[in-house]
C-alpha positions as a Python dict, from the first residue, in 0.01 Angstrom:
ca = {
    (1, 'M'): (0, 0, 0),
    (2, 'G'): (55, 182, 318),
    (3, 'H'): (-47, 103, 688),
    (4, 'L'): (-186, 366, 905),
    (5, 'Y'): (-198, 324, 1288),
    (6, 'L'): (-445, 555, 1477),
    (7, 'V'): (-378, 584, 1846),
    (8, 'R'): (-602, 732, 2111),
    (9, 'H'): (-409, 925, 2373),
    (10, 'G'): (-319, 771, 2704),
    (11, 'Q'): (-540, 821, 2994),
    (12, 'A'): (-587, 1192, 3065),
    (13, 'S'): (-704, 1374, 3382),
    (14, 'F'): (-1068, 1321, 3380),
    (15, 'G'): (-1242, 1509, 3658),
    (16, 'A'): (-943, 1732, 3726),
    (17, 'E'): (-932, 2106, 3658),
    (18, 'N'): (-721, 2055, 3343),
    (19, 'Y'): (-812, 1736, 3155),
    (20, 'D'): (-567, 1796, 2888),
    (21, 'Q'): (-268, 1623, 3040),
    (22, 'L'): (-179, 1268, 3087),
    (23, 'S'): (-203, 1089, 3421),
    (24, 'P'): (71, 888, 3550),
    (25, 'L'): (-105, 567, 3417),
    (26, 'G'): (-160, 739, 3078),
    (27, 'Q'): (214, 791, 3059),
    (28, 'Q'): (280, 428, 3140),
    (29, 'Q'): (31, 313, 2883),
    (30, 'S'): (195, 522, 2615),
    (31, 'V'): (545, 396, 2698),
    (32, 'R'): (417, 46, 2703),
    (33, 'L'): (262, 73, 2355),
    (34, 'G'): (606, 209, 2234),
    (35, 'Q'): (790, -88, 2386),
    (36, 'Y'): (546, -329, 2221),
    (37, 'W'): (613, -173, 1894),
    (38, 'R'): (980, -178, 1945),
    (39, 'D'): (975, -555, 2018),
    (40, 'K'): (777, -599, 1694),
    (41, 'G'): (1045, -405, 1495),
    (42, 'L'): (783, -142, 1401),
    (43, 'T'): (906, 208, 1295),
    (44, 'F'): (722, 494, 1134),
    (45, 'D'): (784, 688, 817),
    (46, 'T'): (534, 971, 883),
    (47, 'V'): (365, 1089, 1206),
    (48, 'L'): (64, 1325, 1242),
    (49, 'T'): (-65, 1438, 1576),
    (50, 'G'): (-334, 1683, 1704),
    (51, 'T'): (-195, 1999, 1882),
    (52, 'L'): (-346, 1911, 2230),
    (53, 'Q'): (-106, 1855, 2515),
    (54, 'R'): (-238, 1496, 2567),
    (55, 'H'): (-155, 1428, 2202),
    (56, 'R'): (204, 1561, 2226),
    (57, 'Q'): (263, 1379, 2565),
    (58, 'T'): (136, 1053, 2432),
    (59, 'Y'): (361, 1071, 2122),
    (60, 'A'): (665, 1162, 2342),
    (61, 'A'): (598, 851, 2572),
    (62, 'L'): (552, 637, 2263),
    (63, 'C'): (894, 749, 2144),
    (64, 'E'): (1036, 673, 2489),
    (65, 'G'): (916, 320, 2458),
    (66, 'L'): (1026, 278, 2096),
    (67, 'H'): (1362, 461, 2109),
    (68, 'G'): (1460, 479, 2463),
    (69, 'E'): (1412, 856, 2509),
    (70, 'A'): (1123, 1098, 2423),
    (71, 'S'): (1320, 1341, 2207),
    (72, 'V'): (1402, 1062, 1950),
    (73, 'G'): (1165, 976, 1671),
    (74, 'V'): (998, 1119, 1354),
    (75, 'T'): (917, 1495, 1396),
    (76, 'P'): (527, 1491, 1393),
    (77, 'L'): (327, 1702, 1146),
    (78, 'L'): (88, 1897, 1376),
    (79, 'W'): (-272, 1880, 1265),
    (80, 'P'): (-537, 2085, 1427),
    (81, 'G'): (-802, 1892, 1249),
    (82, 'L'): (-722, 1592, 1469),
    (83, 'N'): (-803, 1788, 1794),
    (84, 'E'): (-1096, 1656, 2000),
    (85, 'F'): (-1433, 1830, 2026),
    (86, 'D'): (-1514, 2028, 2339),
    (87, 'S'): (-1709, 1784, 2556),
    (88, 'L'): (-1822, 2054, 2804),
    (89, 'A'): (-1945, 2281, 2522),
    (90, 'L'): (-2144, 1975, 2402),
    (91, 'I'): (-2292, 1894, 2729),
    (92, 'A'): (-2393, 2258, 2787),
    (93, 'T'): (-2617, 2239, 2476),
    (94, 'V'): (-2842, 1993, 2655),
    (95, 'H'): (-2771, 2069, 3029),
    (96, 'P'): (-2700, 2444, 3066),
    (97, 'Y'): (-2636, 2414, 3440),
    (98, 'P'): (-2311, 2347, 3645),
    (99, 'L'): (-2252, 1980, 3686),
    (100, 'P'): (-2092, 1821, 4009),
    (101, 'K'): (-1758, 1672, 3966),
    (102, 'P'): (-1798, 1320, 3824),
    (103, 'D'): (-1644, 1138, 4121),
    (104, 'T'): (-1879, 849, 4164),
    (105, 'P'): (-1984, 586, 3917),
    (106, 'E'): (-2338, 735, 3879),
    (107, 'L'): (-2210, 1090, 3815),
    (108, 'Y'): (-1964, 938, 3569),
    (109, 'R'): (-2238, 766, 3377),
    (110, 'H'): (-2450, 1085, 3391),
    (111, 'H'): (-2175, 1286, 3237),
    (112, 'F'): (-2144, 1047, 2940),
    (113, 'R'): (-2515, 1019, 2892),
    (114, 'L'): (-2521, 1402, 2856),
    (115, 'L'): (-2222, 1388, 2619),
    (116, 'R'): (-2399, 1121, 2405),
    (117, 'D'): (-2715, 1345, 2381),
    (118, 'G'): (-2504, 1655, 2297),
    (119, 'L'): (-2298, 1459, 2042),
    (120, 'T'): (-2616, 1337, 1867),
    (121, 'Q'): (-2763, 1675, 1835),
    (122, 'W'): (-2443, 1838, 1716),
    (123, 'M'): (-2366, 1561, 1458),
    (124, 'N'): (-2723, 1602, 1322),
    (125, 'G'): (-2689, 1973, 1300),
    (126, 'V'): (-2943, 2048, 1571),
    (127, 'V'): (-2729, 2249, 1809),
    (128, 'S'): (-2425, 2479, 1769),
    (129, 'P'): (-2194, 2447, 2076),
    (130, 'V'): (-2022, 2764, 2192),
    (131, 'G'): (-1668, 2798, 2045),
    (132, 'M'): (-1695, 2485, 1840),
    (133, 'P'): (-1707, 2426, 1470),
    (134, 'S'): (-2010, 2256, 1297),
    (135, 'Y'): (-1975, 1873, 1282),
    (136, 'R'): (-1938, 1907, 902),
    (137, 'E'): (-1636, 2141, 974),
    (138, 'F'): (-1498, 1899, 1247),
    (139, 'R'): (-1538, 1602, 998),
    (140, 'H'): (-1353, 1790, 737),
    (141, 'G'): (-1055, 1846, 954),
    (142, 'V'): (-1032, 1470, 1013),
    (143, 'V'): (-1083, 1370, 645),
    (144, 'S'): (-827, 1624, 533),
    (145, 'A'): (-564, 1432, 746),
    (146, 'L'): (-674, 1105, 584),
    (147, 'D'): (-657, 1257, 249),
    (148, 'H'): (-309, 1403, 306),
    (149, 'I'): (-191, 1048, 405),
    (150, 'R'): (-365, 876, 111),
    (151, 'K'): (-212, 1118, -143),
    (152, 'N'): (134, 1185, -4),
    (153, 'C'): (244, 906, 215),
    (154, 'D'): (348, 537, 215),
    (155, 'G'): (494, 283, 452),
    (156, 'H'): (397, 304, 820),
    (157, 'V'): (210, 615, 930),
    (158, 'L'): (101, 703, 1282),
    (159, 'I'): (-185, 924, 1392),
    (160, 'V'): (-201, 1031, 1761),
    (161, 'S'): (-540, 1188, 1830),
    (162, 'S'): (-850, 1151, 2053),
    (163, 'G'): (-1159, 933, 2041),
    (164, 'G'): (-1379, 1184, 1847),
    (165, 'P'): (-1148, 1225, 1543),
    (166, 'I'): (-1065, 853, 1543),
    (167, 'A'): (-1435, 744, 1551),
    (168, 'T'): (-1500, 1016, 1281),
    (169, 'A'): (-1223, 870, 1067),
    (170, 'I'): (-1370, 514, 1100),
    (171, 'G'): (-1718, 645, 1031),
    (172, 'H'): (-1586, 821, 705),
    (173, 'V'): (-1426, 506, 581),
    (174, 'L'): (-1722, 275, 673),
    (175, 'G'): (-1991, 523, 579),
    (176, 'T'): (-2163, 491, 925),
    (177, 'S'): (-2449, 699, 1060),
    (178, 'P'): (-2382, 968, 1336),
    (179, 'E'): (-2539, 728, 1599),
    (180, 'T'): (-2293, 448, 1497),
    (181, 'T'): (-1997, 681, 1493),
    (182, 'I'): (-2099, 787, 1853),
    (183, 'E'): (-2103, 419, 1960),
    (184, 'L'): (-1755, 368, 1811),
    (185, 'N'): (-1628, 677, 1996),
    (186, 'M'): (-1768, 557, 2328),
    (187, 'R'): (-1593, 226, 2294),
    (188, 'L'): (-1243, 363, 2216),
    (189, 'R'): (-990, 294, 2505),
    (190, 'N'): (-688, 476, 2602),
    (191, 'C'): (-379, 407, 2387),
    (192, 'A'): (-598, 168, 2175),
    (193, 'V'): (-477, 107, 1819),
    (194, 'T'): (-692, 123, 1515),
    (195, 'E'): (-545, 11, 1179),
    (196, 'F'): (-618, 119, 824),
    (197, 'A'): (-460, -8, 509),
    (198, 'F'): (-429, 266, 233),
    (199, 'N'): (-357, 338, -118),
    (200, 'P'): (-381, 655, -318),
    (201, 'K'): (-764, 585, -372),
    (202, 'R'): (-893, 479, -44),
    (203, 'H'): (-845, 362, 321),
    (204, 'T'): (-965, 31, 446),
    (205, 'L'): (-1029, -76, 811),
    (206, 'L'): (-814, -361, 941),
    (207, 'T'): (-851, -349, 1314),
    (208, 'F'): (-1045, -146, 1580),
    (209, 'N'): (-969, -44, 1937),
    (210, 'A'): (-688, -305, 1987),
    (211, 'L'): (-481, -328, 2315),
    (212, 'A'): (-244, -618, 2228),
    (213, 'H'): (28, -444, 2418),
    (214, 'L'): (-175, -478, 2746),
    (215, 'D'): (-257, -849, 2702),
    (216, 'Q'): (-47, -965, 2992),
    (217, 'P'): (-223, -1021, 3341),
    (218, 'E'): (6, -766, 3498),
    (219, 'H'): (-140, -505, 3274),
    (220, 'A'): (-514, -575, 3311),
    (221, 'S'): (-556, -275, 3542),
    (222, 'W'): (-402, -32, 3287),
    (223, 'I'): (-709, -71, 3057),
    (224, 'T'): (-908, 263, 3085),
    (225, 'H'): (-1160, 463, 2884),
    (226, 'A'): (-1128, 843, 2981),
}
């Protein structure tokens, strides 16, 4: 029996020109998770990450917390199937006009309402966002990582990815509808931990979206979603 930890990346740069980089808080969140695991005596036998910059930065910061420096730790297997969907391409399928910067609560909510609509149509095969695979192909990339772990790994395994792939992995294991998978996706917090048990035949969900490393009052303001 193995144990798989799926971690969503730390807070990225939502609303900036380049979303794909950790914010200073995202860096802190990731280091803190590594420190929490270090205090628990947890180490990893295998690590898979997506290839996006925020995935690599999150894993490096986790290693800093776990081992004292970012360059120490298991060399990750880079898995493109764990990369996130293109949220702007999805939104463009339902709102093909420029959007203002989401710098107010209402514009933020509007952004995610459009994203939810685009996700629903993409996952049900209604739209084909420019530059993106079909949802069936996206899902295959995620499931291929789970299959690799199930067939080739044991012990403690870590995946560092994004909300879309992690929600898709949970949806695959639980057999959820697209609509439920989207709800799971929208609930995932930055640096949250989801856990599966696995054996050569199957994965089983143990925990979802946990932030035990941020339980202390001084970390309450570190809990973020974007």
